[in-house]
CSV table of C-alpha atoms in Angstrom, one decimal:
chain,number,residue,atom,x,y,z
A,1,MET,CA,20.0,-11.1,14.8
A,2,ALA,CA,19.8,-11.2,11.1
A,3,VAL,CA,18.7,-8.9,8.3
A,4,ARG,CA,15.7,-10.5,6.4
A,5,PRO,CA,14.7,-10.1,2.8
A,6,ILE,CA,11.8,-7.7,2.3
A,7,THR,CA,8.8,-8.8,0.4
A,8,VAL,CA,7.9,-6.7,-2.7
A,9,ILE,CA,4.4,-5.5,-3.9
A,10,GLY,CA,2.8,-8.5,-5.5
A,11,HIS,CA,4.0,-11.1,-2.8
A,12,LYS,CA,0.9,-12.7,-1.3
A,13,ALA,CA,2.0,-12.1,2.3
A,14,LEU,CA,1.4,-8.4,1.7
A,15,HIS,CA,-2.1,-8.9,0.5
A,16,GLN,CA,-3.5,-11.0,3.3
A,17,PRO,CA,-4.5,-10.0,6.7
A,18,THR,CA,-2.1,-11.3,9.4
A,19,ARG,CA,-2.8,-13.6,12.3
A,20,LYS,CA,-3.0,-12.4,16.1
A,21,VAL,CA,0.0,-13.3,18.2
A,22,ARG,CA,-1.1,-15.7,20.7
A,23,GLU,CA,2.1,-16.2,22.7
A,24,VAL,CA,5.4,-14.4,22.8
A,25,ASN,CA,8.0,-17.1,22.5
A,26,ASP,CA,11.6,-17.1,21.4
A,27,GLU,CA,10.5,-17.5,17.8
A,28,VAL,CA,8.7,-14.2,18.1
A,29,ARG,CA,11.5,-12.4,20.1
A,30,THR,CA,13.9,-13.5,17.4
A,31,LEU,CA,11.6,-12.3,14.7
A,32,VAL,CA,11.3,-8.8,16.4
A,33,ALA,CA,15.1,-8.4,16.8
A,34,ASP,CA,15.6,-9.4,13.1
A,35,MET,CA,12.8,-6.9,12.1
A,36,PHE,CA,14.6,-4.0,14.0
A,37,GLU,CA,17.9,-5.0,12.1
A,38,THR,CA,16.2,-5.2,8.8
A,39,MET,CA,14.4,-2.0,9.2
A,40,GLU,CA,17.6,-0.3,10.0
A,41,ALA,CA,19.6,-1.8,7.2
A,42,ALA,CA,16.8,-0.8,4.8
A,43,GLU,CA,16.8,2.7,6.4
A,44,GLY,CA,13.1,2.6,7.1
A,45,VAL,CA,10.9,4.0,9.9
A,46,GLY,CA,8.6,1.2,10.2
A,47,LEU,CA,8.5,-2.5,9.2
A,48,ALA,CA,5.4,-5.1,9.5
A,49,ALA,CA,6.0,-8.8,10.0
A,50,ASN,CA,4.4,-9.6,6.6
A,51,GLN,CA,7.0,-7.4,5.0
A,52,VAL,CA,9.6,-10.2,5.9
A,53,GLY,CA,7.2,-12.9,5.0
A,54,VAL,CA,5.7,-13.6,8.5
A,55,ARG,CA,2.0,-13.3,8.7
A,56,LEU,CA,1.8,-12.4,12.3
A,57,ARG,CA,0.4,-9.1,13.7
A,58,ILE,CA,3.5,-7.3,14.8
A,59,PHE,CA,5.3,-4.1,13.7
A,60,VAL,CA,8.4,-2.2,14.8
A,61,TYR,CA,9.0,1.4,14.2
A,62,ASP,CA,11.6,4.1,14.8
A,63,CYS,CA,10.8,7.7,14.2
A,64,THR,CA,13.4,9.0,16.7
A,65,HIS,CA,15.1,11.1,14.1
A,66,ASP,CA,11.8,13.4,13.9
A,67,PRO,CA,12.0,16.2,16.4
A,68,GLU,CA,8.1,16.0,16.5
A,69,ALA,CA,8.0,12.4,17.4
A,70,GLY,CA,10.6,12.7,20.2
A,71,PRO,CA,13.3,10.2,21.5
A,72,ASP,CA,10.6,7.7,22.7
A,73,ALA,CA,9.2,7.0,19.2
A,74,ARG,CA,10.9,3.6,18.8
A,75,GLY,CA,9.4,0.2,19.7
A,76,VAL,CA,7.3,-2.8,18.9
A,77,VAL,CA,3.6,-3.3,18.9
A,78,ILE,CA,2.1,-6.8,18.9
A,79,ASN,CA,-1.6,-7.2,17.9
A,80,PRO,CA,-2.1,-3.4,17.3
A,81,VAL,CA,-5.5,-1.8,17.2
A,82,LEU,CA,-5.6,1.4,15.3
A,83,GLU,CA,-7.6,4.5,16.0
A,84,LYS,CA,-7.5,7.6,13.5
A,85,GLU,CA,-9.7,10.2,12.0
A,86,HIS,CA,-11.4,9.4,8.6
A,87,VAL,CA,-9.4,11.1,5.6
A,88,SER,CA,-10.4,11.2,1.9
A,89,PRO,CA,-7.6,9.8,-0.5
A,90,LEU,CA,-8.2,12.9,-2.6
A,91,SER,CA,-7.1,15.2,0.2
A,92,ALA,CA,-3.3,14.3,-0.2
A,93,ASP,CA,-1.0,17.3,-0.4
A,94,PRO,CA,1.7,16.5,-3.1
A,95,GLU,CA,4.2,18.7,-1.3
A,96,GLU,CA,3.5,17.5,2.3
A,97,ASP,CA,2.1,14.0,2.1
A,98,GLY,CA,4.8,12.1,0.2
A,99,GLU,CA,4.9,8.3,1.5
A,100,GLY,CA,7.2,5.5,0.6
A,101,CYS,CA,7.3,1.8,1.5
A,102,LEU,CA,10.1,-0.8,1.9
A,103,SER,CA,7.7,-3.1,-0.1
A,104,VAL,CA,7.6,-0.5,-3.0
A,105,PRO,CA,11.4,0.4,-2.9
A,106,GLY,CA,12.5,3.5,-4.7
A,107,GLU,CA,8.9,5.0,-5.1
A,108,ALA,CA,6.9,7.6,-3.1
A,109,PHE,CA,3.5,9.1,-3.7
A,110,PRO,CA,1.3,11.7,-2.0
A,111,THR,CA,-0.8,9.6,0.4
A,112,ALA,CA,-3.6,11.0,2.5
A,113,ARG,CA,-3.4,10.0,6.1
A,114,SER,CA,-5.1,11.1,9.3
A,115,ASP,CA,-3.1,13.9,11.1
A,116,TRP,CA,-3.4,11.9,14.2
A,117,ALA,CA,-3.3,8.2,15.1
A,118,ARG,CA,-3.1,5.9,18.2
A,119,VAL,CA,-2.4,2.2,18.3
A,120,THR,CA,-2.8,0.0,21.3
A,121,GLY,CA,-1.4,-3.4,21.7
A,122,THR,CA,1.3,-5.2,23.7
A,123,ASP,CA,5.1,-5.3,24.0
A,124,LEU,CA,7.3,-8.3,24.2
A,125,GLU,CA,6.6,-8.7,28.0
A,126,GLY,CA,2.9,-8.6,27.4
A,127,HIS,CA,2.4,-5.1,28.9
A,128,GLU,CA,0.0,-2.8,27.1
A,129,VAL,CA,1.4,-0.3,24.8
A,130,VAL,CA,-0.2,2.8,23.7
A,131,VAL,CA,1.4,4.8,21.0
A,132,GLU,CA,0.0,8.1,19.8
A,133,GLY,CA,1.4,10.6,17.2
A,134,THR,CA,1.0,13.2,14.6
A,135,GLY,CA,3.4,13.9,11.8
A,136,LEU,CA,5.7,11.1,10.7
A,137,LEU,CA,4.8,8.9,13.8
A,138,GLY,CA,1.0,9.1,13.1
A,139,ARG,CA,1.6,8.2,9.4
A,140,CYS,CA,3.9,5.4,10.4
A,141,LEU,CA,1.4,3.9,12.9
A,142,GLN,CA,-1.3,4.0,10.1
A,143,HIS,CA,1.0,2.7,7.4
A,144,GLU,CA,2.3,-0.4,9.4
A,145,THR,CA,-1.2,-1.2,10.7
A,146,ASP,CA,-2.4,-1.3,7.1
A,147,HIS,CA,0.2,-3.7,6.2
A,148,LEU,CA,-0.9,-5.9,8.9
A,149,ASP,CA,-4.6,-5.7,7.5
A,150,GLY,CA,-3.2,-6.8,4.1
A,151,HIS,CA,-3.1,-3.3,2.5
A,152,LEU,CA,-0.3,-1.4,0.8
A,153,TYR,CA,-0.2,2.4,0.8
A,154,VAL,CA,-0.5,2.5,-2.9
A,155,GLU,CA,-4.3,1.4,-2.5
A,156,ARG,CA,-5.0,4.7,-0.5
A,157,LEU,CA,-3.7,6.8,-3.5
A,158,SER,CA,-6.0,9.1,-5.6
A,159,PRO,CA,-6.9,7.5,-8.9
A,160,GLU,CA,-4.3,9.5,-10.9
A,161,ASP,CA,-1.6,8.6,-8.3
A,162,LYS,CA,-2.7,4.9,-8.3
A,163,ARG,CA,-2.0,4.9,-12.1
A,164,ARG,CA,1.4,6.5,-11.6
A,165,ALA,CA,2.1,3.9,-8.9
A,166,ARG,CA,1.1,0.9,-11.2
A,167,ASP,CA,3.3,2.4,-14.1
A,168,ALA,CA,6.2,2.9,-11.7
A,169,VAL,CA,5.9,-0.8,-10.5
A,170,ARG,CA,5.7,-2.0,-14.1
A,171,ASP,CA,8.6,0.0,-15.1
A,172,ARG,CA,10.7,-1.3,-12.4
A,173,GLY,CA,10.0,-4.9,-13.9
A,174,TRP,CA,9.5,-6.6,-10.6
A,175,GLU,CA,6.6,-8.8,-11.9
A,176,ALA,CA,8.3,-9.5,-15.3
A,177,ARG,CA,11.4,-10.6,-13.5
A,178,ARG,CA,9.3,-12.4,-10.9
A,179,VAL,CA,10.9,-10.5,-8.0
A,180,THR,CA,9.4,-11.3,-4.7
A,181,LYS,CA,11.8,-10.0,-2.3
A,182,TRP,CA,14.9,-7.7,-1.9
A,183,ASP,CA,17.7,-7.8,0.5
A,184,PRO,CA,18.4,-4.7,2.3
A,185,ALA,CA,22.0,-5.9,3.3
A,186,THR,CA,23.2,-6.4,-0.3
A,187,GLN,CA,20.5,-4.2,-2.0
A,188,LYS,CA,19.7,-7.1,-4.6
A,189,ALA,CA,16.5,-8.3,-5.7
A,190,GLU,CA,15.6,-12.1,-5.2
A,191,GLU,CA,13.9,-13.6,-8.2
A,192,VAL,CA,11.8,-16.7,-8.1
C-alpha cells in the first residue's frame, strides 16, 4: 500500500467523467488499498479514484467517526449509481452545510445536498453493495459520485459562494504555480 498524490482543482482528471470498471484485477485491488491509505493520510472521509489521477469509477469512504453513520460506514463502491432527492444550490445553510474536498485543500463552503442518498454498485468481490445514508454519510456519497461524474463540489455552490471559492483558489496560487497535486504524506504541493 502507498499514499498517492491527490489531484488539485484544475487537474484534467477531476473534470472528466470516469470509466466503468470492467474487471476487478490486482491493479484495481492495489488502487483501492492505496486509496484507503491516501484518504487516511489526508484525514478525509471519502476519496474518488480520479482524485489520485485514475479515471475509473471507484470511490472509498470512511464515516465511522460520525455516530449517525454507524460503525459500518466504511467501504468501497465500484461503478456506483446514485439516488438522491433534488436540492437547490441556494438552499445551503452556512451554519450546517459546510463541505470541503481533498482536491480543494484547506477550503470549505456551504454546499446544498440532499438530506438522503443511496448508491448501488459492487465491492471488490463483485457482490452488490447498497450504501444508504443521511448526514455526513449521505453528503459523502453524493460528493464522491459527483467526482466520478467529473464535477467538484464548488460547482454546486450558490453564485456568491462560487465567487468566494474562485477567489480562494486564486489566492492559494495553485494555478499560477502550476500545482496539480499535493502529497498527503508530506503535505507538500507538486508543481509541473
